[in-house]
PDB file of C-alpha atoms in Angstrom:
ATOM      1  CA  MET A   1      -9.962  -4.852  -3.649  1.00  0.00           C
ATOM      2  CA  ASP A   2     -11.957  -6.087  -0.712  1.00  0.00           C
ATOM      3  CA  PHE A   3     -15.048  -4.141   0.193  1.00  0.00           C
ATOM      4  CA  LEU A   4     -14.186  -2.170   3.287  1.00  0.00           C
ATOM      5  CA  THR A   5     -16.778  -0.998   5.753  1.00  0.00           C
ATOM      6  CA  LYS A   6     -16.036   1.903   8.082  1.00  0.00           C
ATOM      7  CA  GLU A   7     -15.824  -0.535  10.985  1.00  0.00           C
ATOM      8  CA  LEU A   8     -13.296  -2.691   9.144  1.00  0.00           C
ATOM      9  CA  ILE A   9     -11.221   0.351   8.213  1.00  0.00           C
ATOM     10  CA  TYR A  10     -10.994   1.413  11.853  1.00  0.00           C
ATOM     11  CA  GLN A  11      -9.708  -2.054  12.758  1.00  0.00           C
ATOM     12  CA  LYS A  12      -6.790  -1.825  10.316  1.00  0.00           C
ATOM     13  CA  THR A  13      -3.370  -0.418  11.065  1.00  0.00           C
ATOM     14  CA  PRO A  14      -2.070   2.513   9.002  1.00  0.00           C
ATOM     15  CA  GLN A  15       0.307   0.053   7.340  1.00  0.00           C
ATOM     16  CA  GLN A  16      -2.565  -2.226   6.325  1.00  0.00           C
ATOM     17  CA  LEU A  17      -4.532   0.740   4.988  1.00  0.00           C
ATOM     18  CA  THR A  18      -1.543   1.774   2.885  1.00  0.00           C
ATOM     19  CA  ALA A  19      -1.389  -1.762   1.467  1.00  0.00           C
ATOM     20  CA  PHE A  20      -5.101  -1.497   0.593  1.00  0.00           C
ATOM     21  CA  LEU A  21      -4.477   1.834  -1.144  1.00  0.00           C
ATOM     22  CA  TYR A  22      -1.700   0.326  -3.242  1.00  0.00           C
ATOM     23  CA  GLU A  23      -3.963  -2.600  -4.156  1.00  0.00           C
ATOM     24  CA  ALA A  24      -6.864  -0.317  -5.132  1.00  0.00           C
ATOM     25  CA  CYS A  25      -4.561   1.925  -7.160  1.00  0.00           C
ATOM     26  CA  ILE A  26      -3.144  -1.040  -9.071  1.00  0.00           C
ATOM     27  CA  ASP A  27      -6.617  -2.464  -9.714  1.00  0.00           C
ATOM     28  CA  HIS A  28      -7.969   0.842 -11.056  1.00  0.00           C
ATOM     29  CA  LEU A  29      -4.899   1.331 -13.237  1.00  0.00           C
ATOM     30  CA  LYS A  30      -5.184  -2.156 -14.737  1.00  0.00           C
ATOM     31  CA  GLU A  31      -8.890  -1.556 -15.415  1.00  0.00           C
ATOM     32  CA  ALA A  32      -8.115   1.815 -17.024  1.00  0.00           C
ATOM     33  CA  ILE A  33      -5.579   0.209 -19.350  1.00  0.00           C
ATOM     34  CA  VAL A  34      -8.189  -2.342 -20.450  1.00  0.00           C
ATOM     35  CA  CYS A  35     -10.680   0.482 -21.008  1.00  0.00           C
ATOM     36  CA  ILE A  36      -8.208   2.320 -23.241  1.00  0.00           C
ATOM     37  CA  GLU A  37      -7.504  -0.889 -25.171  1.00  0.00           C
ATOM     38  CA  THR A  38     -11.252  -1.289 -25.787  1.00  0.00           C
ATOM     39  CA  ASN A  39     -11.812   2.413 -26.595  1.00  0.00           C
ATOM     40  CA  LYS A  40     -13.890   3.064 -23.464  1.00  0.00           C
ATOM     41  CA  TYR A  41     -12.269   6.427 -22.897  1.00  0.00           C
ATOM     42  CA  PRO A  42     -14.790   8.008 -20.479  1.00  0.00           C
ATOM     43  CA  GLU A  43     -14.531   4.963 -18.207  1.00  0.00           C
ATOM     44  CA  ALA A  44     -10.730   5.001 -18.495  1.00  0.00           C
ATOM     45  CA  ASN A  45     -10.726   8.689 -17.565  1.00  0.00           C
ATOM     46  CA  SER A  46     -12.825   8.002 -14.475  1.00  0.00           C
ATOM     47  CA  LYS A  47     -10.559   5.170 -13.335  1.00  0.00           C
ATOM     48  CA  LEU A  48      -7.404   7.211 -13.937  1.00  0.00           C
ATOM     49  CA  GLN A  49      -8.845  10.045 -11.867  1.00  0.00           C
ATOM     50  CA  LYS A  50      -9.313   7.524  -9.040  1.00  0.00           C
ATOM     51  CA  VAL A  51      -5.705   6.392  -9.509  1.00  0.00           C
ATOM     52  CA  ASN A  52      -4.498   9.966  -9.062  1.00  0.00           C
ATOM     53  CA  ASP A  53      -6.768  10.452  -6.042  1.00  0.00           C
ATOM     54  CA  ILE A  54      -5.205   7.399  -4.414  1.00  0.00           C
ATOM     55  CA  ILE A  55      -1.670   8.506  -5.280  1.00  0.00           C
ATOM     56  CA  GLU A  56      -2.475  11.871  -3.696  1.00  0.00           C
ATOM     57  CA  ARG A  57      -3.734  10.127  -0.529  1.00  0.00           C
ATOM     58  CA  LEU A  58      -0.549   8.067  -0.389  1.00  0.00           C
ATOM     59  CA  GLY A  59       1.483  11.277  -0.620  1.00  0.00           C
ATOM     60  CA  VAL A  60      -0.542  12.998   2.094  1.00  0.00           C
ATOM     61  CA  GLY A  61       0.064  10.037   4.394  1.00  0.00           C
ATOM     62  CA  LEU A  62       3.841  10.242   4.218  1.00  0.00           C
ATOM     63  CA  ASN A  63       5.683  10.630   7.508  1.00  0.00           C
ATOM     64  CA  TYR A  64       8.484  13.071   6.750  1.00  0.00           C
ATOM     65  CA  GLU A  65      10.108  12.337  10.107  1.00  0.00           C
ATOM     66  CA  ALA A  66      11.017   8.939   8.623  1.00  0.00           C
ATOM     67  CA  GLY A  67      13.852  10.590   6.727  1.00  0.00           C
ATOM     68  CA  ILE A  68      14.946  10.638   3.131  1.00  0.00           C
ATOM     69  CA  ILE A  69      12.722   7.742   2.082  1.00  0.00           C
ATOM     70  CA  ALA A  70       9.628   9.925   2.607  1.00  0.00           C
ATOM     71  CA  ASN A  71      11.089  12.614   0.341  1.00  0.00           C
ATOM     72  CA  GLN A  72      11.943  10.034  -2.292  1.00  0.00           C
ATOM     73  CA  LEU A  73       8.443   8.561  -2.136  1.00  0.00           C
ATOM     74  CA  ASP A  74       6.958  12.049  -2.439  1.00  0.00           C
ATOM     75  CA  THR A  75       8.998  12.640  -5.594  1.00  0.00           C
ATOM     76  CA  LEU A  76       7.966   9.249  -6.955  1.00  0.00           C
ATOM     77  CA  TYR A  77       4.276   9.855  -6.192  1.00  0.00           C
ATOM     78  CA  ASN A  78       4.434  13.229  -7.973  1.00  0.00           C
ATOM     79  CA  TYR A  79       6.129  11.620 -10.967  1.00  0.00           C
ATOM     80  CA  MET A  80       3.492   8.874 -11.148  1.00  0.00           C
ATOM     81  CA  ALA A  81       0.638  11.383 -10.836  1.00  0.00           C
ATOM     82  CA  ASN A  82       2.072  13.415 -13.725  1.00  0.00           C
ATOM     83  CA  GLN A  83       2.544  10.272 -15.821  1.00  0.00           C
ATOM     84  CA  VAL A  84      -1.057   9.197 -15.175  1.00  0.00           C
ATOM     85  CA  ILE A  85      -2.245  12.607 -16.379  1.00  0.00           C
ATOM     86  CA  MET A  86      -0.083  12.353 -19.514  1.00  0.00           C
ATOM     87  CA  GLY A  87      -1.166   8.774 -20.129  1.00  0.00           C
ATOM     88  CA  ASN A  88      -4.785   9.805 -19.741  1.00  0.00           C
ATOM     89  CA  LEU A  89      -4.480  12.786 -22.087  1.00  0.00           C
ATOM     90  CA  LYS A  90      -2.630  10.816 -24.768  1.00  0.00           C
ATOM     91  CA  LYS A  91      -4.353   7.478 -24.053  1.00  0.00           C
ATOM     92  CA  ASP A  92      -0.787   6.169 -23.950  1.00  0.00           C
ATOM     93  CA  ILE A  93      -0.728   2.638 -22.540  1.00  0.00           C
ATOM     94  CA  PRO A  94       3.096   2.323 -22.234  1.00  0.00           C
ATOM     95  CA  ILE A  95       3.189   5.390 -19.939  1.00  0.00           C
ATOM     96  CA  LEU A  96       0.469   3.840 -17.771  1.00  0.00           C
ATOM     97  CA  GLN A  97       2.233   0.466 -17.766  1.00  0.00           C
ATOM     98  CA  GLU A  98       5.362   2.184 -16.442  1.00  0.00           C
ATOM     99  CA  VAL A  99       3.315   3.605 -13.554  1.00  0.00           C
ATOM    100  CA  LEU A 100       1.791   0.163 -13.001  1.00  0.00           C
ATOM    101  CA  SER A 101       5.265  -1.349 -12.816  1.00  0.00           C
ATOM    102  CA  ILE A 102       6.359   1.223 -10.223  1.00  0.00           C
ATOM    103  CA  LEU A 103       3.192   0.660  -8.174  1.00  0.00           C
ATOM    104  CA  ASP A 104       3.668  -3.118  -8.312  1.00  0.00           C
ATOM    105  CA  GLN A 105       7.225  -2.739  -6.986  1.00  0.00           C
ATOM    106  CA  LEU A 106       6.140  -0.335  -4.238  1.00  0.00           C
ATOM    107  CA  ALA A 107       3.253  -2.582  -3.161  1.00  0.00           C
ATOM    108  CA  SER A 108       5.479  -5.648  -3.152  1.00  0.00           C
ATOM    109  CA  SER A 109       8.132  -3.881  -1.062  1.00  0.00           C
ATOM    110  CA  TRP A 110       5.495  -2.504   1.298  1.00  0.00           C
ATOM    111  CA  ASN A 111       3.936  -5.936   1.847  1.00  0.00           C
ATOM    112  CA  GLU A 112       7.351  -7.515   2.358  1.00  0.00           C
ATOM    113  CA  ALA A 113       8.210  -4.884   4.972  1.00  0.00           C
ATOM    114  CA  MET A 114       4.873  -5.459   6.724  1.00  0.00           C
ATOM    115  CA  ASN A 115       5.513  -9.211   6.800  1.00  0.00           C
ATOM    116  CA  MET A 116       8.997  -8.670   8.226  1.00  0.00           C
ATOM    117  CA  GLU A 117       7.534  -6.368  10.876  1.00  0.00           C
ATOM    118  CA  ASN A 118       4.953  -9.011  11.783  1.00  0.00           C
ATOM    119  CA  THR A 119       7.651 -11.675  12.015  1.00  0.00           C
ATOM    120  CA  ASP A 120       9.801  -9.430  14.222  1.00  0.00           C
ATOM    121  CA  GLY A 121       6.768  -8.658  16.360  1.00  0.00           C
ATOM    122  CA  GLN A 122       5.961 -12.352  16.700  1.00  0.00           C
ATOM    123  CA  ARG A 123       9.550 -13.111  17.679  1.00  0.00           C
ATOM    124  CA  GLU A 124       9.464 -10.364  20.299  1.00  0.00           C
ATOM    125  CA  LEU A 125       6.163 -11.658  21.689  1.00  0.00           C
ATOM    126  CA  TYR A 126       7.611 -15.187  21.830  1.00  0.00           C
ATOM    127  CA  ARG A 127      10.727 -13.907  23.611  1.00  0.00           C
ATOM    128  CA  LYS A 128       8.660 -11.988  26.173  1.00  0.00           C
ATOM    129  CA  THR A 129       6.347 -14.951  26.715  1.00  0.00           C
ATOM    130  CA  ASN A 130       9.286 -17.288  27.299  1.00  0.00           C
ATOM    131  CA  ALA A 131      10.897 -14.837  29.725  1.00  0.00           C
ATOM    132  CA  TYR A 132       7.611 -14.527  31.593  1.00  0.00           C
ATOM    133  CA  GLU A 133       7.149 -18.308  31.764  1.00  0.00           C
ATOM    134  CA  LYS A 134      10.701 -18.845  33.050  1.00  0.00           C
ATOM    135  CA  ASN A 135      10.097 -16.396  35.884  1.00  0.00           C
ATOM    136  CA  VAL A 136       6.583 -17.546  36.750  1.00  0.00           C
ATOM    137  CA  MET A 137       6.941 -21.281  36.306  1.00  0.00           C
ATOM    138  CA  VAL A 138       9.039 -21.768  39.448  1.00  0.00           C
ATOM    139  CA  THR A 139       8.068 -24.984  41.174  1.00  0.00           C
ATOM    140  CA  ASN A 140       7.575 -25.147  44.905  1.00  0.00           C
ATOM    141  CA  ARG A 141      10.354 -27.317  46.346  1.00  0.00           C
ATOM    142  CA  ASP A 142       9.069 -27.999  49.853  1.00  0.00           C
TER     143      ASP A 142
END
């Protein structure tokens, strides 16, 4: 994950910050799996605690006014947090790989939605600019 300064964080949209959280969560989870594979259990424990901290932050940031999707994400975040705890206790890589798979899918969907939003925003800006130019670019016919 990119190193983020406080100034850089304040320049990001909430959507971009969520994407960064997904990325950090995935990175820590991948590192934890490697640590378990190499019997570095204290380091794996530390990374998995960070994973659960990030999952908790993602849950806290949910907008429940968005409808059923927020409730479904909340349930999914709780499931993943419980699986991370179980995977950490048992040092069970398949459990952690399942969480990694879910996070990968969520991050991919999130980024795709952000890109669609940017494209829609660019189209809207283009439409407004063209409308403005049509109204302003009237030639003087004297």
